[in-house]
Coordinates of C-alpha atoms and ligand atoms in Angstrom, one line a residue:
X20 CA 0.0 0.0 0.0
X21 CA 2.3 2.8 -1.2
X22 CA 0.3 5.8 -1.7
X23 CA 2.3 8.9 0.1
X24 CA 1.4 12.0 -2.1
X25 CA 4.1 14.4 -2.2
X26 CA 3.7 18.2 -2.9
X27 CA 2.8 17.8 -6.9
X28 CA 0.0 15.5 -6.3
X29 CA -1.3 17.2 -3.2
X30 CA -1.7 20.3 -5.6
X31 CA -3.6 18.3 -7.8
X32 CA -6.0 17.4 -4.7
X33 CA -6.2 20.7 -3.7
X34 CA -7.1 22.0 -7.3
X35 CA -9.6 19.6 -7.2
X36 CA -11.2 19.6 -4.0
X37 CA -14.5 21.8 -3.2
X38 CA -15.6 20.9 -7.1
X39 CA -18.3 18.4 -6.0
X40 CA -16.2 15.2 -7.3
X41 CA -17.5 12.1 -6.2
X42 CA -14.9 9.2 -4.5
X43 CA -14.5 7.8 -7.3
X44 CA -13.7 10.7 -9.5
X45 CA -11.3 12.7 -6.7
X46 CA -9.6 9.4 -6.5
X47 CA -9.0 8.9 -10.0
X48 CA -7.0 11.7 -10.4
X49 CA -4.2 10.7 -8.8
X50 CA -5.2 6.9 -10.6
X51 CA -1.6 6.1 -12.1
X52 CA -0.2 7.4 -9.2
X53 CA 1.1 4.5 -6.8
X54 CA -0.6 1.6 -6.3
X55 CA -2.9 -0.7 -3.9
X56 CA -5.7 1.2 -3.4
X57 CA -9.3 1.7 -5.1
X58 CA -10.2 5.6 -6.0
X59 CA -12.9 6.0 -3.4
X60 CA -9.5 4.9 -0.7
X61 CA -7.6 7.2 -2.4
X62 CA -9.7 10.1 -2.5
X63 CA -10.3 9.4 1.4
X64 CA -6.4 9.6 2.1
X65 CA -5.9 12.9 -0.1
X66 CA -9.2 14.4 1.9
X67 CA -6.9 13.4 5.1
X68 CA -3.8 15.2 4.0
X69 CA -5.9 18.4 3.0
X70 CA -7.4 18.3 6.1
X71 CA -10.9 17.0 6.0
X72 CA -13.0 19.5 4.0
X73 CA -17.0 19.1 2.7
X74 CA -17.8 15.8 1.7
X75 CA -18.5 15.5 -2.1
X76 CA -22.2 14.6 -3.1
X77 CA -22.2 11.7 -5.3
X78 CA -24.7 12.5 -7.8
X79 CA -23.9 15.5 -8.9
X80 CA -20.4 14.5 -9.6
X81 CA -19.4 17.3 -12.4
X82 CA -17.1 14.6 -14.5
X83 CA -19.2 11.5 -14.2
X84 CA -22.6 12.9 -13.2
X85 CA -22.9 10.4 -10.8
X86 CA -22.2 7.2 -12.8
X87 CA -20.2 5.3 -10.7
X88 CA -22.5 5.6 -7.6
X89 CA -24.9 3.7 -10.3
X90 CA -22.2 1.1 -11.0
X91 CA -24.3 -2.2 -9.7
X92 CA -27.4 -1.0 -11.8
X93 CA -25.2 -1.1 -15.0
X94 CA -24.0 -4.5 -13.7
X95 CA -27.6 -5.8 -13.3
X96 CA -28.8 -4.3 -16.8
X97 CA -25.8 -6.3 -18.1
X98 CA -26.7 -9.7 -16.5
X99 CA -30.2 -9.4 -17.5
X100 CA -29.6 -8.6 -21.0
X101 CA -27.5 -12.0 -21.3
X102 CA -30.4 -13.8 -19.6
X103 CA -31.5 -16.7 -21.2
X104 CA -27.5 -17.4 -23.2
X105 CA -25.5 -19.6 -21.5
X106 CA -21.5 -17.6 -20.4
X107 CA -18.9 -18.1 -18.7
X108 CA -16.0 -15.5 -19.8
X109 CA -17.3 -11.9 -21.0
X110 CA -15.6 -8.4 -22.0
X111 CA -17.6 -5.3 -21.1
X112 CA -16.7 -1.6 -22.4
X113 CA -19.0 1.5 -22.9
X114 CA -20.1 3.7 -25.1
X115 CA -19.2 7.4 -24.3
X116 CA -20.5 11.1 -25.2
X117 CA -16.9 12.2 -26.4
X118 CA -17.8 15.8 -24.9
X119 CA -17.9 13.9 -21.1
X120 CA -14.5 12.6 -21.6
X121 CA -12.7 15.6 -23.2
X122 CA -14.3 17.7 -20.4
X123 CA -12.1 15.1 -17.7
X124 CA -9.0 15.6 -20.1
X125 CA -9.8 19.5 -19.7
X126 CA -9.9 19.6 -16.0
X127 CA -6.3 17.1 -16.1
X128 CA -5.1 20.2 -17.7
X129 CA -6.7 22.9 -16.1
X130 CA -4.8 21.2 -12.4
X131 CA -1.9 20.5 -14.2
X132 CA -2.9 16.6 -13.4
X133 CA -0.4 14.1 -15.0
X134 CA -1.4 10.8 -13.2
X135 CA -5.3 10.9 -14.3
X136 CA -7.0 8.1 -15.3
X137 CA -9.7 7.8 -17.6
X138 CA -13.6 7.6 -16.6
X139 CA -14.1 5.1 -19.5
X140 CA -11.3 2.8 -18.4
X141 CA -12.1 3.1 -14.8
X142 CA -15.9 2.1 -15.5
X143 CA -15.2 -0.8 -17.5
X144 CA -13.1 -2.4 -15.1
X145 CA -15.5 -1.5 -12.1
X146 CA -18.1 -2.5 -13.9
X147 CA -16.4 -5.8 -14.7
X148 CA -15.6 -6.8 -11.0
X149 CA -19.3 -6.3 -10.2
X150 CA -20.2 -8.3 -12.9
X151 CA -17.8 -11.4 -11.5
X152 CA -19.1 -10.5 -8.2
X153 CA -22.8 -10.8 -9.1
X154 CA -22.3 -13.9 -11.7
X155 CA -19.1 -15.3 -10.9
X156 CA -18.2 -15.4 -14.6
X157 CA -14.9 -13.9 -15.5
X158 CA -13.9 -10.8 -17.2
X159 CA -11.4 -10.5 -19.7
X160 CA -10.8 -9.9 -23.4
X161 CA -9.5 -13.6 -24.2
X162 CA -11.9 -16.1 -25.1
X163 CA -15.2 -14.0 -24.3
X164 CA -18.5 -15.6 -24.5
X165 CA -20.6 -12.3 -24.6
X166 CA -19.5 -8.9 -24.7
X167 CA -21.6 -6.5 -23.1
X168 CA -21.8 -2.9 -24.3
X169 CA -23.1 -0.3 -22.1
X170 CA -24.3 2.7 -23.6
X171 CA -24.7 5.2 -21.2
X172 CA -26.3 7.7 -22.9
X173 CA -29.0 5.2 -23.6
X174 CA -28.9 3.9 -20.3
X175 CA -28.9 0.6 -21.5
X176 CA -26.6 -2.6 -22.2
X177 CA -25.8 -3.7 -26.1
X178 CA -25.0 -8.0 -25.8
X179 CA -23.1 -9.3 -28.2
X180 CA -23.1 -13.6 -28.1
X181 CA -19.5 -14.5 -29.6
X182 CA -20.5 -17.5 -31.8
X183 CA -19.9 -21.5 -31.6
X184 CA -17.2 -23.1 -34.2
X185 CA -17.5 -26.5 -34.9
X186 CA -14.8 -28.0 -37.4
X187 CA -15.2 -31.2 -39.2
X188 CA -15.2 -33.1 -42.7
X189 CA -18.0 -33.9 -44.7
X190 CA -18.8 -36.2 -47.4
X191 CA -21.6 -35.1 -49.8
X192 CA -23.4 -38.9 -50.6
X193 CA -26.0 -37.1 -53.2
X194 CA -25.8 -35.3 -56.2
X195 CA -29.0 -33.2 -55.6
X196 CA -28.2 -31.0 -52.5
X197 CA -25.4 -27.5 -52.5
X198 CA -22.7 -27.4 -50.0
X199 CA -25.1 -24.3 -48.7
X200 CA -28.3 -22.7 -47.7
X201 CA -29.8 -21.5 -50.9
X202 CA -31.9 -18.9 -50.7
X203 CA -34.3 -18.5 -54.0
X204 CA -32.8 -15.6 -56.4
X205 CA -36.5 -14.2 -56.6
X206 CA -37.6 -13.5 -53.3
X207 CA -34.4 -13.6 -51.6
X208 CA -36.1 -16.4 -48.7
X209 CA -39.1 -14.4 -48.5
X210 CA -41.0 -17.1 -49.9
X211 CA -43.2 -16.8 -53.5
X212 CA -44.5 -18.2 -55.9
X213 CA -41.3 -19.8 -58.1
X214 CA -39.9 -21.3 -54.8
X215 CA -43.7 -22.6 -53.6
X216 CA -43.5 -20.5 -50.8
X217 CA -40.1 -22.2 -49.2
X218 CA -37.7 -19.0 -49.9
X219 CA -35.2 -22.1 -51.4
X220 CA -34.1 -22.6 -54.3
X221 CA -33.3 -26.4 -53.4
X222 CA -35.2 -27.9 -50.1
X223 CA -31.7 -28.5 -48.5
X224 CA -28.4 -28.0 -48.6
X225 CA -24.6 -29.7 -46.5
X226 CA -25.0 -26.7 -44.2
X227 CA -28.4 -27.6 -43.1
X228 CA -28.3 -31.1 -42.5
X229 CA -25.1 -30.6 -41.2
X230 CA -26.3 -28.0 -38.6
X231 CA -29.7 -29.5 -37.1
X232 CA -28.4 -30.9 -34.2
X233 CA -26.1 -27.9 -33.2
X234 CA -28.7 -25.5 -34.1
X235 CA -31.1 -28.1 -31.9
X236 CA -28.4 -28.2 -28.9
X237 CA -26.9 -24.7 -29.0
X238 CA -30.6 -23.4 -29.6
X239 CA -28.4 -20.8 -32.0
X240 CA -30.4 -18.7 -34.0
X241 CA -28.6 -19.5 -36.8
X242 CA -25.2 -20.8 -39.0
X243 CA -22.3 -19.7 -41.6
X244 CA -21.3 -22.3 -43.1
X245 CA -17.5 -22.2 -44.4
X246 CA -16.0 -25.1 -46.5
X247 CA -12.7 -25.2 -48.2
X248 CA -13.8 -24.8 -51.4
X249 CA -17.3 -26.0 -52.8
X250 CA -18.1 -29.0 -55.4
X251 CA -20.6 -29.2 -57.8
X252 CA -24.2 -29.7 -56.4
X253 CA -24.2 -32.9 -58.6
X254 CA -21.1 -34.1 -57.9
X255 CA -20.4 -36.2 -54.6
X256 CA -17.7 -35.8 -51.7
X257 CA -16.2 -38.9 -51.3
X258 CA -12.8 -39.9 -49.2
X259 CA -11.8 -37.9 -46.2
X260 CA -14.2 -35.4 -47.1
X261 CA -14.2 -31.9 -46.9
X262 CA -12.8 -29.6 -43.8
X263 CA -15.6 -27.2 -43.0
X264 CA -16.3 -24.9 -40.1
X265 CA -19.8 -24.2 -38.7
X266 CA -20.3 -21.0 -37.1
X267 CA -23.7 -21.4 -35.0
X268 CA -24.8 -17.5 -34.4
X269 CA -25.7 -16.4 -31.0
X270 CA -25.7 -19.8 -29.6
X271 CA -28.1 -20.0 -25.8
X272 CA -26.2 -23.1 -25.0
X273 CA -22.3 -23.3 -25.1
X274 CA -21.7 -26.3 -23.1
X275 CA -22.4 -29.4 -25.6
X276 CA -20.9 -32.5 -26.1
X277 CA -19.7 -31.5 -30.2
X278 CA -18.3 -35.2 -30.9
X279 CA -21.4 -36.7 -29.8
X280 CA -23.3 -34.4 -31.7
X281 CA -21.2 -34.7 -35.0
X282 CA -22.2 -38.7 -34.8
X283 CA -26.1 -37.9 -34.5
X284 CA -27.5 -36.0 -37.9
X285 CA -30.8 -36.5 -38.0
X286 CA -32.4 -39.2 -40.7
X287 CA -32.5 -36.5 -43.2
X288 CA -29.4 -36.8 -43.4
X289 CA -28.7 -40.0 -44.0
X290 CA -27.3 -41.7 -47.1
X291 CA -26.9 -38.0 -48.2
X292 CA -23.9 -36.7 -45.5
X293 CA -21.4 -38.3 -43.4
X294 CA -19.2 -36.3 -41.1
X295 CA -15.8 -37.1 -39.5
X296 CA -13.2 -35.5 -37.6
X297 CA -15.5 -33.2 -35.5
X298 CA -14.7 -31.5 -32.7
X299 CA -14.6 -27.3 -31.6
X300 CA -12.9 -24.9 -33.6
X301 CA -12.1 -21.4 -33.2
X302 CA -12.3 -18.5 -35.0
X303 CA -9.1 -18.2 -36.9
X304 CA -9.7 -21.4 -38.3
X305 CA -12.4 -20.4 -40.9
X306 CA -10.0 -17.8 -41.8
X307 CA -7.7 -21.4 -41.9
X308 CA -9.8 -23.0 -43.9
X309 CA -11.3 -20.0 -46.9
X310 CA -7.4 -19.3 -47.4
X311 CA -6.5 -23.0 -47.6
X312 CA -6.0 -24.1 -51.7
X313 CA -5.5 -27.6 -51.9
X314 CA -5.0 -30.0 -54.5
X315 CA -8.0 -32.3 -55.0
X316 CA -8.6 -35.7 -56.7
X317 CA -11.4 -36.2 -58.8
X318 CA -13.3 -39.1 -60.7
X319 CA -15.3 -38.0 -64.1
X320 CA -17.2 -40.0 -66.3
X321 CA -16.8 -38.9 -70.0
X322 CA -19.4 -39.7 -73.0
X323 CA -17.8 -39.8 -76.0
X324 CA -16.1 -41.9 -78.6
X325 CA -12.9 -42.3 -78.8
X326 CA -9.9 -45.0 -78.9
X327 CA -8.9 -45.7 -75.4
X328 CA -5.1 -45.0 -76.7
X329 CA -6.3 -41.6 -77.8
X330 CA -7.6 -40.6 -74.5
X331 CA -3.9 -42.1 -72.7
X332 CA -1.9 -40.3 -75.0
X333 CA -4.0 -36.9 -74.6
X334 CA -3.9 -37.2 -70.8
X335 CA -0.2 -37.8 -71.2
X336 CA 0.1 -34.4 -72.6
X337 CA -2.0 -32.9 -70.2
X338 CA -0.2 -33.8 -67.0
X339 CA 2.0 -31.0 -65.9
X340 CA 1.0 -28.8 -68.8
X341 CA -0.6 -25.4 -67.5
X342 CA -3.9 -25.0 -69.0
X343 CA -6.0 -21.5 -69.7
X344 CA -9.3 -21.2 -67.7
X345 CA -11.6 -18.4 -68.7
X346 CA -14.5 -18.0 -66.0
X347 CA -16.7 -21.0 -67.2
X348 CA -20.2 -19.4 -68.1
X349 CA -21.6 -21.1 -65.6
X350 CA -20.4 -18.7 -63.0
X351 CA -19.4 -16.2 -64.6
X352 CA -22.7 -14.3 -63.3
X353 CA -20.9 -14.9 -59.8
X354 CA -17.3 -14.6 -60.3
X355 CA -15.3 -11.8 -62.3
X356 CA -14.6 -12.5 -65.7
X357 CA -10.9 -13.5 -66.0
X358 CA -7.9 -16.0 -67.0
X359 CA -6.7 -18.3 -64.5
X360 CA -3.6 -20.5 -65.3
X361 CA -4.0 -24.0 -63.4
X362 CA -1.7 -27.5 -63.7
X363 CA -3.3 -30.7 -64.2
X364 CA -0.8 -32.7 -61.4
X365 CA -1.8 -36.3 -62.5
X366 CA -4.5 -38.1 -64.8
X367 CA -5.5 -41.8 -65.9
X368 CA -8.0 -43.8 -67.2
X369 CA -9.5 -46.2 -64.7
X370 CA -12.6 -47.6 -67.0
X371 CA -13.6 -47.9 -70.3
X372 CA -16.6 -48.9 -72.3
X373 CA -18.4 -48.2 -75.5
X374 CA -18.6 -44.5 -75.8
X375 CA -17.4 -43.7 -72.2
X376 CA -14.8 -43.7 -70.4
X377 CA -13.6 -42.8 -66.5
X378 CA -10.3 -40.7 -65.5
X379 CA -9.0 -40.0 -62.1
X380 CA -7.1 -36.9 -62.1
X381 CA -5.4 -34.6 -59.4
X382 CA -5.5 -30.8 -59.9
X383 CA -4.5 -27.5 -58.7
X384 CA -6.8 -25.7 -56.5
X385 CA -9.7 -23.9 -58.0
X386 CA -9.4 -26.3 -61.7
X387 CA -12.6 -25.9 -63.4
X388 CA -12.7 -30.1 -63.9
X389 CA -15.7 -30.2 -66.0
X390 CA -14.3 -27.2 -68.6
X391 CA -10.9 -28.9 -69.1
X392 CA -12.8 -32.2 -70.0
X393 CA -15.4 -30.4 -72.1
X394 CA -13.8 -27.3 -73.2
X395 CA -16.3 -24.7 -72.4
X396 CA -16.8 -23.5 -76.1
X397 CA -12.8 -22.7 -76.6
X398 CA -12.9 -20.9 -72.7
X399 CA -10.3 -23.5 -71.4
X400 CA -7.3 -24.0 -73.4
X401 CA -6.6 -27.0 -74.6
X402 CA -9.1 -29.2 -72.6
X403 CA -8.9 -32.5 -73.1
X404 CA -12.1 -32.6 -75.5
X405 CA -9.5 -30.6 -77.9
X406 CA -6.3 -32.9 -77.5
X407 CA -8.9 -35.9 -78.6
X408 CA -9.8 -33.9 -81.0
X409 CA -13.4 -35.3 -80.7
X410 CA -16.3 -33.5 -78.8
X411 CA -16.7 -34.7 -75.0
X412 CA -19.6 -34.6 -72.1
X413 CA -19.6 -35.0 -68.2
X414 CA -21.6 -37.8 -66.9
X415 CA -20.7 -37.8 -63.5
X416 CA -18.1 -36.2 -61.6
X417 CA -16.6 -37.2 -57.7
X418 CA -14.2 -35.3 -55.8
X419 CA -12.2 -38.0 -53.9
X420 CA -9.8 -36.2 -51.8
X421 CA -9.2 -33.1 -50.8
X422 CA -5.4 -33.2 -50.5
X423 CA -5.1 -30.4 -47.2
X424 CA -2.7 -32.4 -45.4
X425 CA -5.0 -33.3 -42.9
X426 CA -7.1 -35.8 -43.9
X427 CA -5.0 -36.7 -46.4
Ligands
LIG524 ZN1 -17.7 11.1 -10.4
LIG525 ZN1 -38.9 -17.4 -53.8

């Protein structure tokens, strides 16, 4: 408990005293000036050395208006705004009139005070300890499950819920479903008439069948669903799957069993999407996983006809070679309009049969497999429809690993 003002800071006191500062206020002034002792026990001490003197009125404080004598109201409004949402850690801060707080930096001046500290910090961290106190939950900016905003002009408390991450892998079983939630283009989910009322475009989607039973546990309000990269809607997810991170938006319940709930989709799910390698995730790893560009395998069935030694001998051109990828059409009302340069890493015929024929092949992130094979009216260059020489279709295509050095 060091706090011995010398002449300097007693100055400070004296400029201050008679102003109708509260404790907490008169305190504060001398704040980053030694150590071990709240304001209100500092302010008491500097009243001592002055000599005693008329009590401030808290209330009427001129630099806080009385705010801190209301500190377990704010406390209160702040646990019964997270009411209902389950949280363990929080950060609180406040929302300011920037005229209060240049008015306390004007009075520092005006008493040539050097050792102030600010009303804003002081409140948050008072208001914090009262909020442990009265919840034992813990303050602190790590890890926070809610922040809590109080906005004093207002005179009430802004919550923020931080959200739940849940990372897995997925494999997509059915060729009719998108990775995600698809809202219909007309109505943007509204529901009308082309959608049937649904606000879909398709009646479900990886994301959602994915998500029931967090949204069910977490009672979230809802998800973002982040996958590294997307495949076709028609084309399945086979393998390891695909690393994805659910974010479950303002989640009541925090404390589930993830694992468990990663080997329970519902039965709409099944047959259609298998998960693995669930467990929690943070947020820095959907940053992880948008940034990540992997290689991927893929299986395609081709239709068309052509001698089985045509098709080796044109794949045996393509390997290595750096192909020309104009924005296929089919996207193009989605993505910008440009030339991408990707590698086709490996490729070989695993089945033949009249008119058709299978390849596995292993690309470059973000290869537009179905343009190479087809050509995309002259948008890829070459694809493997013009090394053949003969005009080629997609029957089917599979993605059988993604090659992120996880799964495998
Ligand atoms: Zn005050
Ligand atoms: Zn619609």
């Amino acid at each position: 408990m060091s706090f011995e003002p010398d002449e300097p800071q007693l100055a400070v006191a004296r400029g201050a005293a008679g102003r109708g500062l509260c404790p907490e206020c008169f305190g504060r002034l001398l704040g980053r000036w030694g150590h071990g002792l709240s304001n209100p026990e500092r302010a008491a001490r500097l009243e001592r050395a002055l000599g005693g003197g008329p009590r401030p009125v808290a209330g009427t404080c001129p630099v806080c208006g009385g705010l801190f004598a209301r500190i377990d109201t704010w406390a209160e409004r702040a646990r019964r705004a997270a009411d209902g949402y389950e949280w363990h850690r929080f950060t609180c801060g406040s929302r300011w009139e920037p005229e209060r707080l240049a008015a306390e930096e004007a009075l520092w001046t005006e008493l040539g005070d050097a050792w102030g500290e600010s009303a804003r910090a002081a409140f948050n961290r008072e208001l914090g300890k009262r909020l442990e106190a009265l919840t034992g939950a813990q303050g602190g900016t790590a890890g926070a499950d809610v922040v809590f905003l109080a906005d004093l002009e207002v005179g009430r408390v802004e919550l923020t819920v931080a959200p739940l991450y849940v990372r897995g892998r997925y494999r997509k079983l059915d060729r009719t479903i998108p990775q995600t939630r698809w809202p219909c283009r007309r109505c943007h989910g509204r529901g009308c008439v082309r959608c049937g009322g649904t606000g879909r475009t398709y009646p479900t989607s990886v994301e959602e069948l994915v998500g029931a039973p967090f949204v069910a546990a977490t009672r979230a309000e809802g998800t973002r669903f982040h996958g590294m990269g997307r495949e076709d809607i028609d084309a399945r997810m086979l393998g390891h799957g695909r690393p994805f991170v659910l974010e479950l938006l303002r989640p009541r319940v925090r404390s589930v069993d993830l694992v468990a709930l990663g080997g329970s989709l519902g039965p709409e799910a099944a047959g259609r999407v298998e998960l693995e390698e669930v467990g929690p995730a943070e947020a820095p790893d959907v940053v992880r996983v948008k940034e990540a560009a992997p290689e991927k395998s893929y299986r395609v069935g081709v239709v068309g006809s052509v001698p089985l030694g045509k098709v080796k001998e044109a794949l045996s051109l393509a390997v290595g070679r750096t192909i020309a990828q104009r924005t296929p059409a089919r996207v193009a009302h989605r993505r910008s309009d440009r030339v991408r340069t990707r590698r086709i890493v490996a490729a070989h015929v695993v089945d033949e049969a009249e008119g058709r024929f299978t390849v596995e092949l292993r690309t470059e992130a973000g290869t537009y497999v179905k343009e190479w094979v087809e050509g995309d009216a002259g948008r890829t260059e070459p694809s493997l429809a013009a090394l053949v020489g003969t005009p080629l279709r997609v029957e089917f295509l599979d993605v059988l690993e993604v090659h992120d050095g996880e799964g495998a």
